[in-house]
């Protein structure tokens, strides 16, 4: 199974620098291919430029978010329709920063529904517990709650032949330099797959991949690479440095 190496650029780069980084990564990956699927997630305003620059290249791109509804009166939102026209391959849904600052907890189910029902784009659903929840021993409970909420509007048959990607991102590990212990990552990934298969027992889902995210960098990614439960990585800070990101993309 091809693994995924995804770079979430968040709102760290402007259009100009997004284009420079995308172009650089694409040129290098076109010469020396990675065995993994490499995806970058620029901010909305850079998507068009990036999509043109890396057209037909080895590197794919995705969107960091999407509107919860189809075209209409939703000021400030970005439609699934536009993302489809840009040839977006993936969409992040429910990243913890969206949940924390933009009340996305309430919109995750609609966003996932919108993407699954109205496009072939692959959603990457982000879930993960806070430090307080972890300390209370509630990690699995939270993962189950987030998964159930996110898929609450979809039926088993909606997921037929779909590739589903879940990113396990413990909130306390994001941007903090703290990486979850290897044993905890394994347990969480197993649990996510178990909850998911119980939720959609008997369905013909093509594939469920679980990525890990949270302070992954060039110094620690090899510890995660050994784990068969980890189907890829969602990388924030380290994805902004071309050398580091490529090092991970080639060696994971
Ligand atoms: P980080 O971010 O690698 O900087 O911790 C990960 C993410 O937010 O997806």
PDB file of C-alpha atoms and ligand atoms in Angstrom:
ATOM      1  CA  UNK A   1       0.000   0.000   0.000  1.00  0.00           C
ATOM      2  CA  UNK A   2       1.376   3.388  -0.998  1.00  0.00           C
ATOM      3  CA  UNK A   3       2.033   5.588   1.995  1.00  0.00           C
ATOM      4  CA  UNK A   4       1.107   9.243   2.156  1.00  0.00           C
ATOM      5  CA  UNK A   5       3.450  12.070   3.017  1.00  0.00           C
ATOM      6  CA  UNK A   6       1.356  15.211   3.379  1.00  0.00           C
ATOM      7  CA  UNK A   7       2.628  18.714   4.057  1.00  0.00           C
ATOM      8  CA  UNK A   8       0.160  21.046   5.749  1.00  0.00           C
ATOM      9  CA  UNK A   9       1.473  24.537   5.098  1.00  0.00           C
ATOM     10  CA  UNK A  10      -1.303  26.131   7.190  1.00  0.00           C
ATOM     11  CA  UNK A  11      -1.191  29.937   6.792  1.00  0.00           C
ATOM     12  CA  UNK A  12       2.597  30.087   6.985  1.00  0.00           C
ATOM     13  CA  UNK A  13       3.344  31.078   3.394  1.00  0.00           C
ATOM     14  CA  UNK A  14       2.043  33.816   1.112  1.00  0.00           C
ATOM     15  CA  UNK A  15       1.241  33.176  -2.578  1.00  0.00           C
ATOM     16  CA  UNK A  16       4.730  34.043  -3.728  1.00  0.00           C
ATOM     17  CA  UNK A  17       6.511  31.727  -1.326  1.00  0.00           C
ATOM     18  CA  UNK A  18       3.955  28.937  -1.771  1.00  0.00           C
ATOM     19  CA  UNK A  19       4.654  28.995  -5.477  1.00  0.00           C
ATOM     20  CA  UNK A  20       8.422  28.952  -4.949  1.00  0.00           C
ATOM     21  CA  UNK A  21       8.250  25.986  -2.561  1.00  0.00           C
ATOM     22  CA  UNK A  22       5.739  24.025  -4.668  1.00  0.00           C
ATOM     23  CA  UNK A  23       7.818  24.545  -7.792  1.00  0.00           C
ATOM     24  CA  UNK A  24      11.015  23.470  -6.065  1.00  0.00           C
ATOM     25  CA  UNK A  25       9.483  20.291  -4.593  1.00  0.00           C
ATOM     26  CA  UNK A  26       7.848  19.415  -7.888  1.00  0.00           C
ATOM     27  CA  UNK A  27      11.023  19.833  -9.923  1.00  0.00           C
ATOM     28  CA  UNK A  28      13.039  17.653  -7.561  1.00  0.00           C
ATOM     29  CA  UNK A  29      10.345  14.980  -7.293  1.00  0.00           C
ATOM     30  CA  UNK A  30       9.969  14.857 -11.075  1.00  0.00           C
ATOM     31  CA  UNK A  31      13.658  14.002 -11.373  1.00  0.00           C
ATOM     32  CA  UNK A  32      13.864  11.665  -8.391  1.00  0.00           C
ATOM     33  CA  UNK A  33      10.517  10.050  -7.640  1.00  0.00           C
ATOM     34  CA  UNK A  34       9.333   9.069  -4.190  1.00  0.00           C
ATOM     35  CA  UNK A  35       7.725   5.663  -3.628  1.00  0.00           C
ATOM     36  CA  UNK A  36       5.196   7.474  -1.439  1.00  0.00           C
ATOM     37  CA  UNK A  37       2.293   9.684  -2.448  1.00  0.00           C
ATOM     38  CA  UNK A  38       3.476  13.213  -1.749  1.00  0.00           C
ATOM     39  CA  UNK A  39       0.846  15.905  -1.215  1.00  0.00           C
ATOM     40  CA  UNK A  40       1.093  19.567  -0.290  1.00  0.00           C
ATOM     41  CA  UNK A  41      -1.645  21.701   1.236  1.00  0.00           C
ATOM     42  CA  UNK A  42      -1.102  25.395   0.425  1.00  0.00           C
ATOM     43  CA  UNK A  43      -3.523  28.075   1.636  1.00  0.00           C
ATOM     44  CA  UNK A  44      -6.609  28.819  -0.475  1.00  0.00           C
ATOM     45  CA  UNK A  45      -5.217  31.916  -2.165  1.00  0.00           C
ATOM     46  CA  UNK A  46      -2.199  29.971  -3.465  1.00  0.00           C
ATOM     47  CA  UNK A  47      -4.089  26.957  -4.757  1.00  0.00           C
ATOM     48  CA  UNK A  48      -4.647  28.215  -8.292  1.00  0.00           C
ATOM     49  CA  UNK A  49      -1.029  29.250  -8.836  1.00  0.00           C
ATOM     50  CA  UNK A  50       0.274  26.050  -7.270  1.00  0.00           C
ATOM     51  CA  UNK A  51      -2.124  23.896  -9.290  1.00  0.00           C
ATOM     52  CA  UNK A  52      -0.790  25.438 -12.512  1.00  0.00           C
ATOM     53  CA  UNK A  53       2.840  25.143 -11.473  1.00  0.00           C
ATOM     54  CA  UNK A  54       2.728  21.462 -10.577  1.00  0.00           C
ATOM     55  CA  UNK A  55       0.303  20.279 -13.246  1.00  0.00           C
ATOM     56  CA  UNK A  56       1.127  16.726 -14.394  1.00  0.00           C
ATOM     57  CA  UNK A  57       3.982  16.555 -11.908  1.00  0.00           C
ATOM     58  CA  UNK A  58       4.732  13.917  -9.294  1.00  0.00           C
ATOM     59  CA  UNK A  59       3.523  15.991  -6.394  1.00  0.00           C
ATOM     60  CA  UNK A  60      -0.194  16.315  -5.668  1.00  0.00           C
ATOM     61  CA  UNK A  61      -1.952  19.094  -3.857  1.00  0.00           C
ATOM     62  CA  UNK A  62      -4.946  19.398  -1.612  1.00  0.00           C
ATOM     63  CA  UNK A  63      -7.006  21.993   0.170  1.00  0.00           C
ATOM     64  CA  UNK A  64      -6.781  22.720   3.897  1.00  0.00           C
ATOM     65  CA  UNK A  65     -10.558  22.964   4.184  1.00  0.00           C
ATOM     66  CA  UNK A  66     -13.819  23.227   2.223  1.00  0.00           C
ATOM     67  CA  UNK A  67     -17.239  24.797   2.665  1.00  0.00           C
ATOM     68  CA  UNK A  68     -19.899  22.707   4.396  1.00  0.00           C
ATOM     69  CA  UNK A  69     -22.464  23.463   1.665  1.00  0.00           C
ATOM     70  CA  UNK A  70     -22.624  23.785  -2.133  1.00  0.00           C
ATOM     71  CA  UNK A  71     -22.420  27.083  -4.023  1.00  0.00           C
ATOM     72  CA  UNK A  72     -24.414  29.817  -2.339  1.00  0.00           C
ATOM     73  CA  UNK A  73     -24.435  32.766   0.028  1.00  0.00           C
ATOM     74  CA  UNK A  74     -21.527  31.783   2.307  1.00  0.00           C
ATOM     75  CA  UNK A  75     -19.240  34.807   2.495  1.00  0.00           C
ATOM     76  CA  UNK A  76     -15.587  33.945   2.885  1.00  0.00           C
ATOM     77  CA  UNK A  77     -15.964  30.245   2.131  1.00  0.00           C
ATOM     78  CA  UNK A  78     -14.340  28.173  -0.618  1.00  0.00           C
ATOM     79  CA  UNK A  79     -16.551  25.796  -2.558  1.00  0.00           C
ATOM     80  CA  UNK A  80     -16.043  22.150  -3.344  1.00  0.00           C
ATOM     81  CA  UNK A  81     -16.965  23.037  -6.940  1.00  0.00           C
ATOM     82  CA  UNK A  82     -13.935  25.330  -7.269  1.00  0.00           C
ATOM     83  CA  UNK A  83     -11.647  22.770  -5.673  1.00  0.00           C
ATOM     84  CA  UNK A  84     -12.844  20.162  -8.161  1.00  0.00           C
ATOM     85  CA  UNK A  85     -12.117  22.515 -11.065  1.00  0.00           C
ATOM     86  CA  UNK A  86      -8.623  23.097  -9.730  1.00  0.00           C
ATOM     87  CA  UNK A  87      -8.135  19.318  -9.762  1.00  0.00           C
ATOM     88  CA  UNK A  88      -7.582  19.075  -6.046  1.00  0.00           C
ATOM     89  CA  UNK A  89      -6.893  15.482  -4.986  1.00  0.00           C
ATOM     90  CA  UNK A  90      -7.353  15.715  -1.221  1.00  0.00           C
ATOM     91  CA  UNK A  91      -9.152  17.906   1.322  1.00  0.00           C
ATOM     92  CA  UNK A  92      -8.272  18.200   4.989  1.00  0.00           C
ATOM     93  CA  UNK A  93     -11.359  18.213   7.173  1.00  0.00           C
ATOM     94  CA  UNK A  94     -11.571  19.041  10.862  1.00  0.00           C
ATOM     95  CA  UNK A  95      -7.967  19.993  11.511  1.00  0.00           C
ATOM     96  CA  UNK A  96      -7.648  20.825  15.213  1.00  0.00           C
ATOM     97  CA  UNK A  97      -6.812  24.463  14.408  1.00  0.00           C
ATOM     98  CA  UNK A  98     -10.064  24.711  12.453  1.00  0.00           C
ATOM     99  CA  UNK A  99     -11.912  23.090  15.328  1.00  0.00           C
ATOM    100  CA  UNK A 100     -10.271  25.411  17.876  1.00  0.00           C
ATOM    101  CA  UNK A 101     -10.423  28.782  16.119  1.00  0.00           C
ATOM    102  CA  UNK A 102     -13.253  28.422  13.601  1.00  0.00           C
ATOM    103  CA  UNK A 103     -15.861  26.302  15.382  1.00  0.00           C
ATOM    104  CA  UNK A 104     -15.411  23.475  12.902  1.00  0.00           C
ATOM    105  CA  UNK A 105     -16.542  20.823  15.374  1.00  0.00           C
ATOM    106  CA  UNK A 106     -20.083  21.681  14.339  1.00  0.00           C
ATOM    107  CA  UNK A 107     -19.344  21.583  10.615  1.00  0.00           C
ATOM    108  CA  UNK A 108     -17.150  18.524  10.224  1.00  0.00           C
ATOM    109  CA  UNK A 109     -20.039  16.140   9.475  1.00  0.00           C
ATOM    110  CA  UNK A 110     -21.476  18.453   6.803  1.00  0.00           C
ATOM    111  CA  UNK A 111     -18.064  19.015   5.239  1.00  0.00           C
ATOM    112  CA  UNK A 112     -17.362  15.295   5.034  1.00  0.00           C
ATOM    113  CA  UNK A 113     -20.843  14.690   3.651  1.00  0.00           C
ATOM    114  CA  UNK A 114     -20.341  17.398   1.024  1.00  0.00           C
ATOM    115  CA  UNK A 115     -17.012  15.962  -0.163  1.00  0.00           C
ATOM    116  CA  UNK A 116     -18.095  12.315  -0.195  1.00  0.00           C
ATOM    117  CA  UNK A 117     -21.500  12.868  -1.792  1.00  0.00           C
ATOM    118  CA  UNK A 118     -20.478  15.435  -4.367  1.00  0.00           C
ATOM    119  CA  UNK A 119     -16.934  14.619  -5.466  1.00  0.00           C
ATOM    120  CA  UNK A 120     -14.300  11.967  -5.906  1.00  0.00           C
ATOM    121  CA  UNK A 121     -11.814  14.016  -3.882  1.00  0.00           C
ATOM    122  CA  UNK A 122     -10.325  12.094  -0.976  1.00  0.00           C
ATOM    123  CA  UNK A 123     -11.042  13.597   2.425  1.00  0.00           C
ATOM    124  CA  UNK A 124      -8.432  13.439   5.175  1.00  0.00           C
ATOM    125  CA  UNK A 125     -10.366  13.632   8.413  1.00  0.00           C
ATOM    126  CA  UNK A 126      -8.260  14.927  11.320  1.00  0.00           C
ATOM    127  CA  UNK A 127      -9.023  13.726  14.834  1.00  0.00           C
ATOM    128  CA  UNK A 128      -7.131  13.713  18.114  1.00  0.00           C
ATOM    129  CA  UNK A 129      -7.382  14.300  21.839  1.00  0.00           C
ATOM    130  CA  UNK A 130      -6.272  17.282  23.911  1.00  0.00           C
ATOM    131  CA  UNK A 131      -3.727  16.972  26.710  1.00  0.00           C
ATOM    132  CA  UNK A 132      -6.449  17.251  29.366  1.00  0.00           C
ATOM    133  CA  UNK A 133      -8.430  14.462  27.706  1.00  0.00           C
ATOM    134  CA  UNK A 134      -5.336  12.281  27.458  1.00  0.00           C
ATOM    135  CA  UNK A 135      -4.525  12.850  31.139  1.00  0.00           C
ATOM    136  CA  UNK A 136      -8.041  11.782  32.066  1.00  0.00           C
ATOM    137  CA  UNK A 137      -7.581   8.580  30.046  1.00  0.00           C
ATOM    138  CA  UNK A 138     -10.229   9.647  27.544  1.00  0.00           C
ATOM    139  CA  UNK A 139      -8.204   9.313  24.344  1.00  0.00           C
ATOM    140  CA  UNK A 140     -10.130   6.398  22.824  1.00  0.00           C
ATOM    141  CA  UNK A 141     -13.469   7.822  23.913  1.00  0.00           C
ATOM    142  CA  UNK A 142     -12.662  11.108  22.143  1.00  0.00           C
ATOM    143  CA  UNK A 143     -11.443   9.367  18.982  1.00  0.00           C
ATOM    144  CA  UNK A 144     -14.671   7.353  18.847  1.00  0.00           C
ATOM    145  CA  UNK A 145     -16.805  10.439  19.452  1.00  0.00           C
ATOM    146  CA  UNK A 146     -15.032  12.426  16.736  1.00  0.00           C
ATOM    147  CA  UNK A 147     -15.267   9.582  14.225  1.00  0.00           C
ATOM    148  CA  UNK A 148     -18.948   8.976  14.932  1.00  0.00           C
ATOM    149  CA  UNK A 149     -19.788  12.659  14.726  1.00  0.00           C
ATOM    150  CA  UNK A 150     -17.838  13.160  11.501  1.00  0.00           C
ATOM    151  CA  UNK A 151     -19.520  10.251   9.700  1.00  0.00           C
ATOM    152  CA  UNK A 152     -22.961  10.769  11.241  1.00  0.00           C
ATOM    153  CA  UNK A 153     -24.549  12.054   8.029  1.00  0.00           C
ATOM    154  CA  UNK A 154     -23.174   9.318   5.796  1.00  0.00           C
ATOM    155  CA  UNK A 155     -24.495   5.839   5.184  1.00  0.00           C
ATOM    156  CA  UNK A 156     -22.465   2.692   4.627  1.00  0.00           C
ATOM    157  CA  UNK A 157     -23.287   2.691   0.911  1.00  0.00           C
ATOM    158  CA  UNK A 158     -21.997   6.262   0.529  1.00  0.00           C
ATOM    159  CA  UNK A 159     -18.529   4.986   1.298  1.00  0.00           C
ATOM    160  CA  UNK A 160     -18.516   2.210  -1.283  1.00  0.00           C
ATOM    161  CA  UNK A 161     -15.345   2.256  -3.377  1.00  0.00           C
ATOM    162  CA  UNK A 162     -14.027   5.270  -1.495  1.00  0.00           C
ATOM    163  CA  UNK A 163     -10.574   5.773  -0.061  1.00  0.00           C
ATOM    164  CA  UNK A 164     -10.877   7.153   3.427  1.00  0.00           C
ATOM    165  CA  UNK A 165      -7.945   8.760   5.158  1.00  0.00           C
ATOM    166  CA  UNK A 166      -7.945   9.591   8.852  1.00  0.00           C
ATOM    167  CA  UNK A 167      -5.149  11.640  10.396  1.00  0.00           C
ATOM    168  CA  UNK A 168      -4.514  10.947  14.051  1.00  0.00           C
ATOM    169  CA  UNK A 169      -3.157  14.211  15.410  1.00  0.00           C
ATOM    170  CA  UNK A 170      -2.998  14.485  19.196  1.00  0.00           C
ATOM    171  CA  UNK A 171      -3.595  18.202  19.776  1.00  0.00           C
ATOM    172  CA  UNK A 172      -0.841  18.431  22.389  1.00  0.00           C
ATOM    173  CA  UNK A 173       1.687  17.179  19.832  1.00  0.00           C
ATOM    174  CA  UNK A 174       0.870  19.717  17.118  1.00  0.00           C
ATOM    175  CA  UNK A 175       3.559  22.367  16.761  1.00  0.00           C
ATOM    176  CA  UNK A 176       4.895  21.659  20.245  1.00  0.00           C
ATOM    177  CA  UNK A 177       7.897  19.455  19.529  1.00  0.00           C
ATOM    178  CA  UNK A 178       6.258  16.673  21.559  1.00  0.00           C
ATOM    179  CA  UNK A 179       5.705  13.511  19.536  1.00  0.00           C
ATOM    180  CA  UNK A 180       3.398  10.807  20.831  1.00  0.00           C
ATOM    181  CA  UNK A 181       5.167   7.687  22.104  1.00  0.00           C
ATOM    182  CA  UNK A 182       5.440   4.981  19.489  1.00  0.00           C
ATOM    183  CA  UNK A 183       3.303   2.561  21.561  1.00  0.00           C
ATOM    184  CA  UNK A 184       0.578   5.186  21.905  1.00  0.00           C
ATOM    185  CA  UNK A 185       0.584   5.848  18.186  1.00  0.00           C
ATOM    186  CA  UNK A 186       0.205   2.128  17.482  1.00  0.00           C
ATOM    187  CA  UNK A 187      -2.652   1.813  19.990  1.00  0.00           C
ATOM    188  CA  UNK A 188      -4.472   4.865  18.651  1.00  0.00           C
ATOM    189  CA  UNK A 189      -4.135   3.804  15.015  1.00  0.00           C
ATOM    190  CA  UNK A 190      -5.372   0.292  15.775  1.00  0.00           C
ATOM    191  CA  UNK A 191      -8.281   1.717  17.726  1.00  0.00           C
ATOM    192  CA  UNK A 192      -9.238   4.089  14.907  1.00  0.00           C
ATOM    193  CA  UNK A 193      -9.325   1.236  12.382  1.00  0.00           C
ATOM    194  CA  UNK A 194     -11.297  -0.914  14.812  1.00  0.00           C
ATOM    195  CA  UNK A 195     -13.895   1.798  15.518  1.00  0.00           C
ATOM    196  CA  UNK A 196     -14.146   2.545  11.833  1.00  0.00           C
ATOM    197  CA  UNK A 197     -14.695  -1.058  10.783  1.00  0.00           C
ATOM    198  CA  UNK A 198     -17.365  -1.455  13.486  1.00  0.00           C
ATOM    199  CA  UNK A 199     -19.118   1.687  12.280  1.00  0.00           C
ATOM    200  CA  UNK A 200     -19.183   0.510   8.680  1.00  0.00           C
ATOM    201  CA  UNK A 201     -19.275  -3.246   9.058  1.00  0.00           C
ATOM    202  CA  UNK A 202     -19.920  -5.008   5.765  1.00  0.00           C
ATOM    203  CA  UNK A 203     -19.299  -1.964   3.611  1.00  0.00           C
ATOM    204  CA  UNK A 204     -17.196  -2.027   0.465  1.00  0.00           C
ATOM    205  CA  UNK A 205     -14.844   0.765   1.427  1.00  0.00           C
ATOM    206  CA  UNK A 206     -11.812   0.556  -0.812  1.00  0.00           C
ATOM    207  CA  UNK A 207      -9.213   1.484   1.748  1.00  0.00           C
ATOM    208  CA  UNK A 208      -8.821   3.166   5.126  1.00  0.00           C
ATOM    209  CA  UNK A 209      -5.455   4.746   5.791  1.00  0.00           C
ATOM    210  CA  UNK A 210      -4.445   6.277   9.099  1.00  0.00           C
ATOM    211  CA  UNK A 211      -1.768   8.961   9.116  1.00  0.00           C
ATOM    212  CA  UNK A 212       0.051  10.310  12.136  1.00  0.00           C
ATOM    213  CA  UNK A 213       0.568  14.036  12.639  1.00  0.00           C
ATOM    214  CA  UNK A 214       2.113  16.132  15.405  1.00  0.00           C
ATOM    215  CA  UNK A 215       5.687  17.447  15.488  1.00  0.00           C
ATOM    216  CA  UNK A 216       7.008  14.990  12.909  1.00  0.00           C
ATOM    217  CA  UNK A 217      10.435  16.058  11.686  1.00  0.00           C
ATOM    218  CA  UNK A 218      13.641  14.734  10.098  1.00  0.00           C
ATOM    219  CA  UNK A 219      14.930  13.547  13.456  1.00  0.00           C
ATOM    220  CA  UNK A 220      11.945  11.462  14.517  1.00  0.00           C
ATOM    221  CA  UNK A 221      10.128  10.233  11.403  1.00  0.00           C
ATOM    222  CA  UNK A 222      12.114   6.993  11.170  1.00  0.00           C
ATOM    223  CA  UNK A 223      10.670   5.840  14.497  1.00  0.00           C
ATOM    224  CA  UNK A 224       7.225   6.061  12.937  1.00  0.00           C
ATOM    225  CA  UNK A 225       8.302   4.521   9.653  1.00  0.00           C
ATOM    226  CA  UNK A 226       8.866   1.173  11.334  1.00  0.00           C
ATOM    227  CA  UNK A 227       5.230   0.955  12.417  1.00  0.00           C
ATOM    228  CA  UNK A 228       2.981  -0.991  10.094  1.00  0.00           C
ATOM    229  CA  UNK A 229      -0.062   0.742  11.597  1.00  0.00           C
ATOM    230  CA  UNK A 230       1.123   4.113  10.285  1.00  0.00           C
ATOM    231  CA  UNK A 231       0.071   4.593   6.662  1.00  0.00           C
ATOM    232  CA  UNK A 232       1.694   7.978   6.326  1.00  0.00           C
ATOM    233  CA  UNK A 233       2.356  11.335   7.919  1.00  0.00           C
ATOM    234  CA  UNK A 234       0.704  14.744   8.093  1.00  0.00           C
ATOM    235  CA  UNK A 235       3.497  17.232   8.611  1.00  0.00           C
ATOM    236  CA  UNK A 236       3.210  20.891   9.536  1.00  0.00           C
ATOM    237  CA  UNK A 237       6.379  22.813  10.450  1.00  0.00           C
ATOM    238  CA  UNK A 238       8.860  20.436   8.821  1.00  0.00           C
ATOM    239  CA  UNK A 239       6.968  20.544   5.518  1.00  0.00           C
ATOM    240  CA  UNK A 240       7.969  24.176   5.039  1.00  0.00           C
ATOM    241  CA  UNK A 241      11.625  23.255   4.573  1.00  0.00           C
ATOM    242  CA  UNK A 242      12.088  21.638   1.157  1.00  0.00           C
ATOM    243  CA  UNK A 243      15.132  19.613   2.243  1.00  0.00           C
ATOM    244  CA  UNK A 244      13.477  18.202   5.357  1.00  0.00           C
ATOM    245  CA  UNK A 245      10.198  17.432   3.649  1.00  0.00           C
ATOM    246  CA  UNK A 246      11.927  15.658   0.761  1.00  0.00           C
ATOM    247  CA  UNK A 247      14.138  13.721   3.147  1.00  0.00           C
ATOM    248  CA  UNK A 248      10.976  12.390   4.807  1.00  0.00           C
ATOM    249  CA  UNK A 249       9.222  11.832   1.462  1.00  0.00           C
ATOM    250  CA  UNK A 250      12.120   9.726   0.144  1.00  0.00           C
ATOM    251  CA  UNK A 251      12.898   7.776   3.264  1.00  0.00           C
ATOM    252  CA  UNK A 252       9.562   7.041   4.904  1.00  0.00           C
TER     253      UNK A 252
HETATM  254  P1  LIG B   1       3.280  20.061  13.132  1.00  0.00           P
HETATM  255  O1  LIG B   1       1.781  20.196  12.557  1.00  0.00           O
HETATM  256  O2  LIG B   1       3.968  19.023  12.304  1.00  0.00           O
HETATM  257  O3  LIG B   1       3.877  21.425  12.972  1.00  0.00           O
HETATM  258  O4  LIG B   1       3.146  19.641  14.551  1.00  0.00           O
HETATM  259  C1  LIG B   1       1.046  19.083  12.164  1.00  0.00           C
HETATM  260  C2  LIG B   1      -0.332  19.487  11.716  1.00  0.00           C
HETATM  261  O5  LIG B   1      -0.904  20.423  12.272  1.00  0.00           O
HETATM  262  O6  LIG B   1      -0.899  18.881  10.777  1.00  0.00           O
END
